[in-house]
Short mmCIF file of C-alpha atoms in Angstrom, two decimals:
data_model
loop_
_atom_site.label_atom_id
_atom_site.label_comp_id
_atom_site.label_asym_id
_atom_site.label_seq_id
_atom_site.Cartn_x
_atom_site.Cartn_y
_atom_site.Cartn_z
CA MET A 1 -41.89 -53.72 -22.97
CA SER A 2 -38.82 -51.89 -21.71
CA SER A 3 -38.82 -48.20 -20.90
CA LEU A 4 -35.05 -48.33 -21.43
CA GLY A 5 -35.10 -49.79 -24.92
CA ALA A 6 -34.19 -53.21 -26.24
CA GLY A 7 -30.40 -52.67 -26.10
CA SER A 8 -30.42 -51.56 -22.47
CA GLU A 9 -32.79 -54.36 -21.54
CA ALA A 10 -30.46 -56.96 -23.08
CA ILE A 11 -27.52 -55.58 -21.10
CA LEU A 12 -29.63 -55.53 -17.94
CA ARG A 13 -30.60 -59.17 -18.52
CA SER A 14 -26.95 -60.11 -18.85
CA VAL A 15 -26.04 -58.32 -15.62
CA ALA A 16 -28.99 -59.78 -13.70
CA ASP A 17 -28.22 -63.27 -14.97
CA ALA A 18 -24.65 -63.01 -13.68
CA ILE A 19 -25.33 -61.58 -10.23
CA ARG A 20 -28.64 -63.09 -9.15
CA PRO A 21 -28.36 -65.86 -6.55
CA ARG A 22 -28.18 -69.45 -7.80
CA GLY A 23 -28.48 -72.87 -6.18
CA SER A 24 -29.97 -73.83 -2.79
CA GLY A 25 -33.56 -73.24 -3.88
CA PHE A 26 -32.84 -70.01 -5.75
CA ASP A 27 -32.94 -71.51 -9.25
CA GLN A 28 -36.44 -70.36 -9.97
CA PRO A 29 -37.82 -69.22 -13.33
CA ILE A 30 -38.34 -65.60 -12.28
CA ASP A 31 -35.84 -63.74 -14.49
CA GLU A 32 -38.62 -62.08 -16.49
CA ASP A 33 -40.27 -60.86 -13.28
CA VAL A 34 -36.99 -59.44 -12.00
CA ILE A 35 -36.36 -57.59 -15.27
CA ARG A 36 -39.93 -56.26 -15.26
CA GLU A 37 -39.45 -54.96 -11.69
CA LEU A 38 -36.23 -53.22 -12.70
CA ASP A 39 -37.87 -51.72 -15.77
CA GLU A 40 -40.77 -50.41 -13.68
CA PHE A 41 -38.33 -48.77 -11.26
CA PHE A 42 -36.25 -46.78 -13.76
CA PRO A 43 -38.84 -44.09 -14.57
CA PHE A 44 -38.64 -43.05 -10.90
CA LEU A 45 -34.92 -42.28 -11.08
CA PRO A 46 -33.97 -38.59 -10.97
CA PRO A 47 -33.82 -37.05 -14.47
CA LEU A 48 -30.01 -36.98 -14.72
CA LEU A 49 -29.76 -40.64 -13.74
CA ARG A 50 -32.45 -41.57 -16.27
CA LEU A 51 -30.33 -39.92 -18.97
CA GLY A 52 -27.00 -41.34 -17.80
CA PHE A 53 -28.09 -44.85 -16.92
CA PRO A 54 -28.39 -46.18 -20.50
CA LEU A 55 -24.94 -44.71 -21.22
CA GLY A 56 -23.54 -46.46 -18.16
CA LEU A 57 -25.06 -49.73 -19.34
CA ARG A 58 -23.40 -49.30 -22.75
CA LEU A 59 -20.04 -48.64 -21.10
CA LEU A 60 -20.55 -51.77 -19.02
CA GLU A 61 -21.35 -53.78 -22.16
CA TRP A 62 -18.57 -52.44 -24.37
CA GLY A 63 -15.94 -51.75 -21.68
CA VAL A 64 -14.53 -55.27 -21.53
CA PRO A 65 -11.42 -54.39 -23.61
CA LEU A 66 -10.73 -51.45 -21.27
CA PHE A 67 -11.69 -52.78 -17.87
CA ALA A 68 -11.54 -56.60 -17.88
CA ARG A 69 -8.60 -58.39 -16.32
CA PRO A 70 -7.17 -60.02 -18.35
CA ARG A 71 -8.08 -57.80 -21.28
CA ARG A 72 -10.40 -59.33 -23.83
CA PHE A 73 -11.98 -58.10 -27.01
CA ALA A 74 -15.58 -59.07 -26.36
CA ARG A 75 -18.84 -57.59 -25.22
CA MET A 76 -19.86 -58.25 -21.62
CA SER A 77 -23.03 -60.10 -22.67
CA ARG A 78 -20.89 -62.52 -24.74
CA LEU A 79 -18.79 -63.57 -21.76
CA SER A 80 -19.61 -66.74 -19.83
CA THR A 81 -21.54 -66.27 -16.60
CA GLU A 82 -18.37 -66.82 -14.55
CA GLU A 83 -16.39 -64.31 -16.65
CA ARG A 84 -19.23 -61.78 -16.39
CA LEU A 85 -19.28 -62.17 -12.62
CA VAL A 86 -15.52 -61.53 -12.36
CA TYR A 87 -15.83 -58.54 -14.72
CA LEU A 88 -18.71 -57.09 -12.69
CA GLU A 89 -16.82 -57.61 -9.43
CA ASN A 90 -13.91 -55.65 -10.94
CA TRP A 91 -16.32 -52.81 -11.70
CA LEU A 92 -17.61 -52.88 -8.15
CA GLU A 93 -14.11 -52.79 -6.69
CA ALA A 94 -13.10 -49.92 -9.00
CA GLY A 95 -15.14 -47.46 -6.96
CA GLY A 96 -16.06 -44.06 -8.37
CA ALA A 97 -18.78 -43.84 -10.98
CA ARG A 98 -18.14 -47.38 -12.24
CA GLY A 99 -18.44 -48.90 -8.79
CA THR A 100 -21.51 -46.83 -7.99
CA LEU A 101 -23.26 -47.91 -11.19
CA LEU A 102 -22.65 -51.56 -10.45
CA LEU A 103 -23.52 -51.23 -6.77
CA GLY A 104 -26.85 -49.67 -7.75
CA LEU A 105 -27.53 -52.41 -10.29
CA ARG A 106 -26.66 -55.11 -7.80
CA VAL A 107 -28.93 -53.63 -5.14
CA LEU A 108 -31.84 -53.37 -7.57
CA VAL A 109 -31.38 -56.94 -8.80
CA TYR A 110 -31.14 -58.29 -5.24
CA VAL A 111 -34.19 -56.37 -4.01
CA SER A 112 -36.24 -57.44 -7.03
CA PHE A 113 -35.08 -61.02 -6.65
CA TYR A 114 -35.48 -61.42 -2.89
CA GLN A 115 -38.90 -59.74 -2.78
CA HIS A 116 -40.35 -62.06 -5.41
CA PRO A 117 -43.16 -64.18 -3.89
CA GLN A 118 -41.59 -67.48 -5.03
CA VAL A 119 -38.25 -66.64 -3.41
CA LEU A 120 -39.93 -65.46 -0.21
CA GLU A 121 -41.89 -68.70 -0.10
CA SER A 122 -38.77 -70.82 -0.64
CA LEU A 123 -37.10 -68.93 2.24
CA GLY A 124 -40.13 -69.45 4.46
CA VAL A 125 -40.80 -65.72 4.72
CA ASP A 126 -44.40 -64.57 5.05
CA TRP A 127 -44.34 -60.83 5.68
CA GLN A 128 -48.10 -60.48 6.01
CA THR A 129 -48.46 -63.20 8.65
CA ARG A 130 -45.52 -61.73 10.57
CA ALA A 131 -46.98 -58.22 10.40
CA ASP A 132 -50.37 -59.51 11.60
CA ARG A 133 -48.74 -61.38 14.51
CA LEU A 134 -46.65 -58.37 15.57
CA THR A 135 -49.66 -56.06 15.38
CA ARG A 136 -51.68 -58.46 17.52
CA GLU A 137 -48.83 -58.74 20.06
CA ARG A 138 -48.47 -54.94 20.28
CA ALA A 139 -52.21 -54.59 20.81
CA GLU A 140 -52.03 -57.15 23.62
CA LEU A 141 -49.12 -55.30 25.24
CA LEU A 142 -51.01 -52.01 25.09
CA GLN A 143 -54.07 -53.72 26.57
CA ASP A 144 -51.94 -55.12 29.42
CA MET A 145 -50.40 -51.69 30.06
CA ARG A 146 -53.86 -50.12 30.39
CA SER A 147 -55.06 -52.79 32.81
#
């Protein structure tokens, strides 16, 4: 399934599980859809990012002994969800390449999550109806301007 490979997909699942929104109507069974969206996006990355991204995921997975506070000898995917979230926040705050990698991952997970039809429905967002209404209102304004 994954264009990244099974190892990268497992790491991606672990990251997405930790940072995706939970509670207040967000606990929906859409993890597979989010991962599929992410996987479909990666072939469109620039060539250097496509080569470096799996390496960045491996560093994220195996970097716990180097980057976690407090230091632990574990893989990121073996940490509890709360520990993963703290670890990922430390990466984000680190800045540089580490922070950029995590910022990009977080943005992709959020976009994939919040654009899912079930999430949009739970938020009461209907983009098509809104677009139709705005188009109709603009047409009416133009009509009034011509009259």
